[in-house]
């Protein structure tokens, strides 16, 4: 049986990449700045199995806000408290669900971000 494909790259577009990087850093991600050839400067967070990149929004690549992202976090309630202090829009406050304790927030560009508490995983 052939090996199943796995997701290894996510790219989002941002009107203000620096603000987006600061936002995602508040979730615990770390970024390095990159440029490939003549391409635009962008930011990259890399794990052994996934690269998450933030590129600037351009006329040719305007928006990715229909894309919904999800992150597993260790302490959802504490993180939501920190995000509220930064005036992050909270669309769904921490709520217990069949998948665990989860919340939905907005990043600076309006991407919906689902946060799921890892302690809720069974």
PDB file of C-alpha atoms in Angstrom:
ATOM      1  CA  UNK A   1       0.000   0.000   0.000  1.00  0.00           C
ATOM      2  CA  UNK A   2       1.442   3.419  -0.924  1.00  0.00           C
ATOM      3  CA  UNK A   3       2.359   5.873   1.809  1.00  0.00           C
ATOM      4  CA  UNK A   4      -0.341   8.473   2.398  1.00  0.00           C
ATOM      5  CA  UNK A   5       0.571  12.094   1.698  1.00  0.00           C
ATOM      6  CA  UNK A   6       0.970  14.412   4.670  1.00  0.00           C
ATOM      7  CA  UNK A   7       0.649  18.169   4.920  1.00  0.00           C
ATOM      8  CA  UNK A   8       4.085  19.791   5.097  1.00  0.00           C
ATOM      9  CA  UNK A   9       3.530  23.436   4.066  1.00  0.00           C
ATOM     10  CA  UNK A  10       1.033  26.178   4.901  1.00  0.00           C
ATOM     11  CA  UNK A  11       1.420  29.665   3.425  1.00  0.00           C
ATOM     12  CA  UNK A  12      -0.749  32.604   4.422  1.00  0.00           C
ATOM     13  CA  UNK A  13      -0.736  36.168   3.102  1.00  0.00           C
ATOM     14  CA  UNK A  14      -0.647  39.190   5.378  1.00  0.00           C
ATOM     15  CA  UNK A  15      -1.157  42.909   4.844  1.00  0.00           C
ATOM     16  CA  UNK A  16       1.324  43.428   7.705  1.00  0.00           C
ATOM     17  CA  UNK A  17       3.637  40.396   8.024  1.00  0.00           C
ATOM     18  CA  UNK A  18       5.498  41.848  11.016  1.00  0.00           C
ATOM     19  CA  UNK A  19       2.237  42.207  12.993  1.00  0.00           C
ATOM     20  CA  UNK A  20       1.263  38.665  12.037  1.00  0.00           C
ATOM     21  CA  UNK A  21       4.626  37.323  13.171  1.00  0.00           C
ATOM     22  CA  UNK A  22       4.201  39.079  16.536  1.00  0.00           C
ATOM     23  CA  UNK A  23       0.712  37.582  16.862  1.00  0.00           C
ATOM     24  CA  UNK A  24       1.837  34.026  16.087  1.00  0.00           C
ATOM     25  CA  UNK A  25       4.830  34.431  18.396  1.00  0.00           C
ATOM     26  CA  UNK A  26       2.310  35.109  21.176  1.00  0.00           C
ATOM     27  CA  UNK A  27       0.952  31.603  20.442  1.00  0.00           C
ATOM     28  CA  UNK A  28       4.460  30.168  20.926  1.00  0.00           C
ATOM     29  CA  UNK A  29       5.734  29.931  17.340  1.00  0.00           C
ATOM     30  CA  UNK A  30       9.190  31.149  16.346  1.00  0.00           C
ATOM     31  CA  UNK A  31      10.087  32.593  12.964  1.00  0.00           C
ATOM     32  CA  UNK A  32      13.091  33.254  10.781  1.00  0.00           C
ATOM     33  CA  UNK A  33      13.164  35.661   7.873  1.00  0.00           C
ATOM     34  CA  UNK A  34      13.710  34.191   4.387  1.00  0.00           C
ATOM     35  CA  UNK A  35      13.965  35.180   0.761  1.00  0.00           C
ATOM     36  CA  UNK A  36      14.236  32.657  -2.066  1.00  0.00           C
ATOM     37  CA  UNK A  37      15.919  34.083  -5.166  1.00  0.00           C
ATOM     38  CA  UNK A  38      14.031  37.148  -6.345  1.00  0.00           C
ATOM     39  CA  UNK A  39      10.948  36.289  -4.281  1.00  0.00           C
ATOM     40  CA  UNK A  40       9.590  38.471  -1.493  1.00  0.00           C
ATOM     41  CA  UNK A  41      10.921  38.498   2.024  1.00  0.00           C
ATOM     42  CA  UNK A  42       8.752  36.323   4.222  1.00  0.00           C
ATOM     43  CA  UNK A  43       8.740  34.593   7.605  1.00  0.00           C
ATOM     44  CA  UNK A  44       8.953  30.890   8.272  1.00  0.00           C
ATOM     45  CA  UNK A  45       8.204  28.704  11.294  1.00  0.00           C
ATOM     46  CA  UNK A  46       9.591  25.201  10.831  1.00  0.00           C
ATOM     47  CA  UNK A  47       8.963  21.940  12.637  1.00  0.00           C
ATOM     48  CA  UNK A  48      10.277  18.530  11.572  1.00  0.00           C
ATOM     49  CA  UNK A  49       7.052  17.843   9.665  1.00  0.00           C
ATOM     50  CA  UNK A  50       5.563  21.256   8.778  1.00  0.00           C
ATOM     51  CA  UNK A  51       6.624  24.666   7.518  1.00  0.00           C
ATOM     52  CA  UNK A  52       4.272  27.583   8.227  1.00  0.00           C
ATOM     53  CA  UNK A  53       5.068  30.709   6.210  1.00  0.00           C
ATOM     54  CA  UNK A  54       3.768  34.267   6.278  1.00  0.00           C
ATOM     55  CA  UNK A  55       4.150  36.126   2.990  1.00  0.00           C
ATOM     56  CA  UNK A  56       3.223  39.718   2.270  1.00  0.00           C
ATOM     57  CA  UNK A  57      -0.092  40.314   0.586  1.00  0.00           C
ATOM     58  CA  UNK A  58       0.373  41.543  -2.992  1.00  0.00           C
ATOM     59  CA  UNK A  59      -1.848  42.558  -5.891  1.00  0.00           C
ATOM     60  CA  UNK A  60      -1.362  39.076  -7.384  1.00  0.00           C
ATOM     61  CA  UNK A  61      -1.831  37.272  -4.040  1.00  0.00           C
ATOM     62  CA  UNK A  62      -4.323  39.307  -2.084  1.00  0.00           C
ATOM     63  CA  UNK A  63      -5.859  37.297   0.711  1.00  0.00           C
ATOM     64  CA  UNK A  64      -5.935  33.925   2.396  1.00  0.00           C
ATOM     65  CA  UNK A  65      -8.413  34.852   5.126  1.00  0.00           C
ATOM     66  CA  UNK A  66     -10.833  32.115   4.075  1.00  0.00           C
ATOM     67  CA  UNK A  67      -8.186  29.698   5.340  1.00  0.00           C
ATOM     68  CA  UNK A  68      -8.803  28.508   8.898  1.00  0.00           C
ATOM     69  CA  UNK A  69      -5.831  27.429  10.969  1.00  0.00           C
ATOM     70  CA  UNK A  70      -5.781  25.298  14.107  1.00  0.00           C
ATOM     71  CA  UNK A  71      -3.164  25.008  16.829  1.00  0.00           C
ATOM     72  CA  UNK A  72      -2.946  22.645  19.756  1.00  0.00           C
ATOM     73  CA  UNK A  73      -1.874  24.568  22.872  1.00  0.00           C
ATOM     74  CA  UNK A  74      -0.939  23.465  26.367  1.00  0.00           C
ATOM     75  CA  UNK A  75      -3.010  25.924  28.444  1.00  0.00           C
ATOM     76  CA  UNK A  76      -5.910  27.395  26.498  1.00  0.00           C
ATOM     77  CA  UNK A  77      -7.431  29.454  29.301  1.00  0.00           C
ATOM     78  CA  UNK A  78      -4.139  31.145  30.201  1.00  0.00           C
ATOM     79  CA  UNK A  79      -3.423  31.871  26.538  1.00  0.00           C
ATOM     80  CA  UNK A  80      -6.881  33.391  26.006  1.00  0.00           C
ATOM     81  CA  UNK A  81      -6.310  35.646  29.030  1.00  0.00           C
ATOM     82  CA  UNK A  82      -3.039  36.861  27.453  1.00  0.00           C
ATOM     83  CA  UNK A  83      -4.675  37.351  24.051  1.00  0.00           C
ATOM     84  CA  UNK A  84      -7.566  39.332  25.568  1.00  0.00           C
ATOM     85  CA  UNK A  85      -5.011  41.655  27.170  1.00  0.00           C
ATOM     86  CA  UNK A  86      -3.617  42.258  23.669  1.00  0.00           C
ATOM     87  CA  UNK A  87      -7.140  43.014  22.364  1.00  0.00           C
ATOM     88  CA  UNK A  88      -7.208  39.913  20.168  1.00  0.00           C
ATOM     89  CA  UNK A  89     -10.747  39.328  18.871  1.00  0.00           C
ATOM     90  CA  UNK A  90     -12.221  36.214  20.522  1.00  0.00           C
ATOM     91  CA  UNK A  91     -14.994  34.721  18.351  1.00  0.00           C
ATOM     92  CA  UNK A  92     -15.621  31.700  20.580  1.00  0.00           C
ATOM     93  CA  UNK A  93     -14.411  31.788  24.200  1.00  0.00           C
ATOM     94  CA  UNK A  94     -12.934  28.601  25.664  1.00  0.00           C
ATOM     95  CA  UNK A  95     -15.638  25.953  25.456  1.00  0.00           C
ATOM     96  CA  UNK A  96     -15.655  22.224  26.096  1.00  0.00           C
ATOM     97  CA  UNK A  97     -16.380  20.221  22.949  1.00  0.00           C
ATOM     98  CA  UNK A  98     -16.147  16.595  21.811  1.00  0.00           C
ATOM     99  CA  UNK A  99     -12.613  17.398  20.555  1.00  0.00           C
ATOM    100  CA  UNK A 100     -11.429  19.028  23.778  1.00  0.00           C
ATOM    101  CA  UNK A 101     -11.440  22.554  25.165  1.00  0.00           C
ATOM    102  CA  UNK A 102     -11.356  24.965  22.265  1.00  0.00           C
ATOM    103  CA  UNK A 103     -11.610  28.627  21.323  1.00  0.00           C
ATOM    104  CA  UNK A 104     -11.654  30.567  18.067  1.00  0.00           C
ATOM    105  CA  UNK A 105      -9.812  33.864  17.655  1.00  0.00           C
ATOM    106  CA  UNK A 106      -8.828  36.175  14.801  1.00  0.00           C
ATOM    107  CA  UNK A 107      -5.287  36.995  13.737  1.00  0.00           C
ATOM    108  CA  UNK A 108      -4.411  40.573  12.635  1.00  0.00           C
ATOM    109  CA  UNK A 109      -5.520  39.854   9.037  1.00  0.00           C
ATOM    110  CA  UNK A 110      -8.796  38.160   9.960  1.00  0.00           C
ATOM    111  CA  UNK A 111      -7.785  34.491   9.640  1.00  0.00           C
ATOM    112  CA  UNK A 112      -9.884  32.370  11.993  1.00  0.00           C
ATOM    113  CA  UNK A 113      -7.598  30.503  14.372  1.00  0.00           C
ATOM    114  CA  UNK A 114      -8.892  27.527  16.330  1.00  0.00           C
ATOM    115  CA  UNK A 115      -7.041  26.795  19.552  1.00  0.00           C
ATOM    116  CA  UNK A 116      -7.431  23.383  21.152  1.00  0.00           C
ATOM    117  CA  UNK A 117      -6.097  22.544  24.595  1.00  0.00           C
ATOM    118  CA  UNK A 118      -3.730  19.591  24.350  1.00  0.00           C
ATOM    119  CA  UNK A 119      -4.572  18.580  27.928  1.00  0.00           C
ATOM    120  CA  UNK A 120      -8.079  17.805  26.653  1.00  0.00           C
ATOM    121  CA  UNK A 121      -6.869  15.192  24.185  1.00  0.00           C
ATOM    122  CA  UNK A 122      -7.689  11.615  25.061  1.00  0.00           C
TER     123      UNK A 122
END
